[in-house]
Amino acid sequence: MCYCRDCQEGGRRIESLSNAQPVLDADGGTAYLTYRSDRFRCIAGADLLTGYKLNDRAPTQRLVASCCNSAMFLKFAPGHWTSAYRTRFEGELPPIEARSQTKHRVAPTPIPDDAPTHPGYPPKLMARLLGSRLAMIIGR
């Protein structure tokens, strides 16, 4: 779950599109399921994806299905991961593991206590991203 300014603004912009589905949770965070980019692919409808950036120099591109304005996933360049919007998945999903960038959270309600909170990026997340990059380099 991310509360950074970019995720909040990106969510608001996507939600302002015609007939768009919600992106932000009630408290302003955006929930993602994160995958190594080499293990993530769009198997249908890639031609319907439209990329949105907050500005021309932004490293993050949010991919939205142009047919229904549903946020699908985002890519952070030059990152090696893809963050899929949790709201696009159905069925039993893994629990939220962490709430990051909570220093930017603006909701007046208490932060849910279902996962550890971090004012910045969680060290565990950073370690996982580094580990996944190393695994990609050595071909695992």
CSV table of C-alpha atoms in Angstrom, one decimal:
chain,number,residue,atom,x,y,z
A,1,MET,CA,0.0,0.0,0.0
A,2,CYS,CA,1.6,3.3,-1.1
A,3,TYR,CA,0.7,6.8,0.1
A,4,CYS,CA,3.4,8.7,-1.8
A,5,ARG,CA,2.3,11.9,-3.5
A,6,ASP,CA,2.7,10.4,-7.0
A,7,CYS,CA,0.5,7.4,-6.2
A,8,GLN,CA,-2.2,9.6,-4.7
A,9,GLU,CA,-2.1,12.1,-7.6
A,10,GLY,CA,-1.9,9.3,-10.2
A,11,GLY,CA,-4.9,7.6,-8.5
A,12,ARG,CA,-6.9,10.9,-8.5
A,13,ARG,CA,-6.2,11.5,-12.2
A,14,ILE,CA,-7.2,8.0,-13.2
A,15,GLU,CA,-10.4,8.1,-11.1
A,16,SER,CA,-11.3,11.4,-12.8
A,17,LEU,CA,-11.4,9.6,-16.2
A,18,SER,CA,-14.9,8.9,-17.6
A,19,ASN,CA,-16.4,5.7,-16.0
A,20,ALA,CA,-13.1,4.9,-14.2
A,21,GLN,CA,-13.1,2.4,-11.4
A,22,PRO,CA,-11.7,3.4,-8.0
A,23,VAL,CA,-7.9,3.2,-7.6
A,24,LEU,CA,-7.4,4.8,-4.2
A,25,ASP,CA,-8.5,3.1,-1.0
A,26,ALA,CA,-10.8,5.0,1.3
A,27,ASP,CA,-7.8,6.4,3.2
A,28,GLY,CA,-6.0,7.6,0.1
A,29,GLY,CA,-3.5,4.7,-0.4
A,30,THR,CA,-3.0,2.7,-3.5
A,31,ALA,CA,-2.7,-1.1,-3.1
A,32,TYR,CA,-0.5,-3.0,-5.4
A,33,LEU,CA,0.6,-6.6,-6.2
A,34,THR,CA,4.2,-6.3,-7.3
A,35,TYR,CA,5.9,-8.7,-9.7
A,36,ARG,CA,9.3,-9.0,-11.4
A,37,SER,CA,8.8,-7.5,-14.9
A,38,ASP,CA,10.2,-10.7,-16.5
A,39,ARG,CA,7.4,-12.6,-14.9
A,40,PHE,CA,4.6,-10.3,-15.8
A,41,ARG,CA,2.9,-9.9,-19.1
A,42,CYS,CA,-0.4,-8.7,-20.6
A,43,ILE,CA,-1.9,-11.8,-22.3
A,44,ALA,CA,-4.8,-10.0,-23.9
A,45,GLY,CA,-5.8,-6.4,-24.6
A,46,ALA,CA,-2.3,-4.9,-24.6
A,47,ASP,CA,-3.4,-2.8,-27.6
A,48,LEU,CA,-6.0,-1.2,-25.4
A,49,LEU,CA,-3.6,0.1,-22.8
A,50,THR,CA,-2.9,3.8,-22.6
A,51,GLY,CA,0.0,5.1,-20.6
A,52,TYR,CA,-0.3,8.1,-18.3
A,53,LYS,CA,2.5,10.1,-16.7
A,54,LEU,CA,2.2,12.9,-14.1
A,55,ASN,CA,4.6,14.9,-16.3
A,56,ASP,CA,6.9,14.4,-19.2
A,57,ARG,CA,9.9,13.6,-17.0
A,58,ALA,CA,8.1,11.3,-14.6
A,59,PRO,CA,9.7,7.9,-14.2
A,60,THR,CA,6.4,6.2,-13.6
A,61,GLN,CA,3.9,5.3,-16.2
A,62,ARG,CA,0.4,4.1,-15.3
A,63,LEU,CA,-1.3,1.8,-17.8
A,64,VAL,CA,-5.0,2.2,-18.1
A,65,ALA,CA,-7.4,0.1,-20.2
A,66,SER,CA,-8.8,2.6,-22.7
A,67,CYS,CA,-12.0,0.7,-23.2
A,68,CYS,CA,-13.2,1.2,-19.6
A,69,ASN,CA,-10.6,3.5,-18.0
A,70,SER,CA,-9.6,0.8,-15.5
A,71,ALA,CA,-6.1,1.2,-14.0
A,72,MET,CA,-4.2,-2.0,-14.7
A,73,PHE,CA,-0.6,-1.6,-13.7
A,74,LEU,CA,2.3,0.8,-13.4
A,75,LYS,CA,5.9,0.7,-14.5
A,76,PHE,CA,8.6,2.6,-12.8
A,77,ALA,CA,11.6,3.2,-15.1
A,78,PRO,CA,14.3,2.1,-14.8
A,79,GLY,CA,12.9,-0.4,-12.3
A,80,HIS,CA,12.7,-4.1,-12.9
A,81,TRP,CA,9.3,-4.6,-11.4
A,82,THR,CA,5.6,-4.1,-12.4
A,83,SER,CA,3.1,-3.0,-9.8
A,84,ALA,CA,-0.4,-4.2,-10.7
A,85,TYR,CA,-3.4,-2.5,-9.1
A,86,ARG,CA,-4.8,-4.8,-6.5
A,87,THR,CA,-8.3,-3.6,-7.3
A,88,ARG,CA,-8.1,-5.4,-10.7
A,89,PHE,CA,-7.9,-8.8,-9.0
A,90,GLU,CA,-10.7,-11.0,-7.7
A,91,GLY,CA,-10.8,-13.9,-5.3
A,92,GLU,CA,-8.5,-14.5,-2.4
A,93,LEU,CA,-5.6,-12.1,-2.4
A,94,PRO,CA,-2.5,-12.0,-0.3
A,95,PRO,CA,-2.7,-9.7,2.7
A,96,ILE,CA,-1.3,-6.1,2.6
A,97,GLU,CA,2.3,-6.6,3.8
A,98,ALA,CA,3.2,-2.9,4.5
A,99,ARG,CA,1.9,0.6,4.2
A,100,SER,CA,4.7,2.8,2.8
A,101,GLN,CA,5.2,6.6,2.5
A,102,THR,CA,2.7,7.2,5.3
A,103,LYS,CA,4.4,10.6,5.9
A,104,HIS,CA,2.4,11.8,2.8
A,105,ARG,CA,-1.0,10.3,4.0
A,106,VAL,CA,-3.6,13.0,4.3
A,107,ALA,CA,-6.7,11.0,5.5
A,108,PRO,CA,-7.8,12.2,9.0
A,109,THR,CA,-8.7,8.6,10.1
A,110,PRO,CA,-6.2,6.4,12.0
A,111,ILE,CA,-3.9,4.3,9.8
A,112,PRO,CA,-5.3,0.7,9.7
A,113,ASP,CA,-3.3,-1.6,11.8
A,114,ASP,CA,-3.4,-4.6,9.5
A,115,ALA,CA,0.2,-4.2,8.3
A,116,PRO,CA,3.4,-2.4,9.4
A,117,THR,CA,3.6,1.3,8.5
A,118,HIS,CA,6.7,3.1,7.2
A,119,PRO,CA,7.1,6.8,6.7
A,120,GLY,CA,9.4,6.0,3.8
A,121,TYR,CA,9.9,2.8,1.9
A,122,PRO,CA,10.1,-0.4,4.0
A,123,PRO,CA,13.5,-2.0,4.2
A,124,LYS,CA,12.0,-5.4,3.6
A,125,LEU,CA,10.6,-4.1,0.3
A,126,MET,CA,13.9,-2.7,-0.8
A,127,ALA,CA,15.6,-6.0,0.1
A,128,ARG,CA,13.1,-7.9,-1.9
A,129,LEU,CA,13.5,-5.7,-4.9
A,130,LEU,CA,17.3,-6.0,-4.7
A,131,GLY,CA,17.0,-9.8,-4.3
A,132,SER,CA,14.8,-10.1,-7.3
A,133,ARG,CA,17.1,-8.0,-9.4
A,134,LEU,CA,20.0,-10.2,-8.4
A,135,ALA,CA,17.9,-13.3,-9.3
A,136,MET,CA,17.2,-11.9,-12.7
A,137,ILE,CA,20.9,-11.2,-13.3
A,138,ILE,CA,21.9,-14.8,-12.5
A,139,GLY,CA,18.9,-16.2,-14.4
A,140,ARG,CA,16.8,-17.5,-11.6
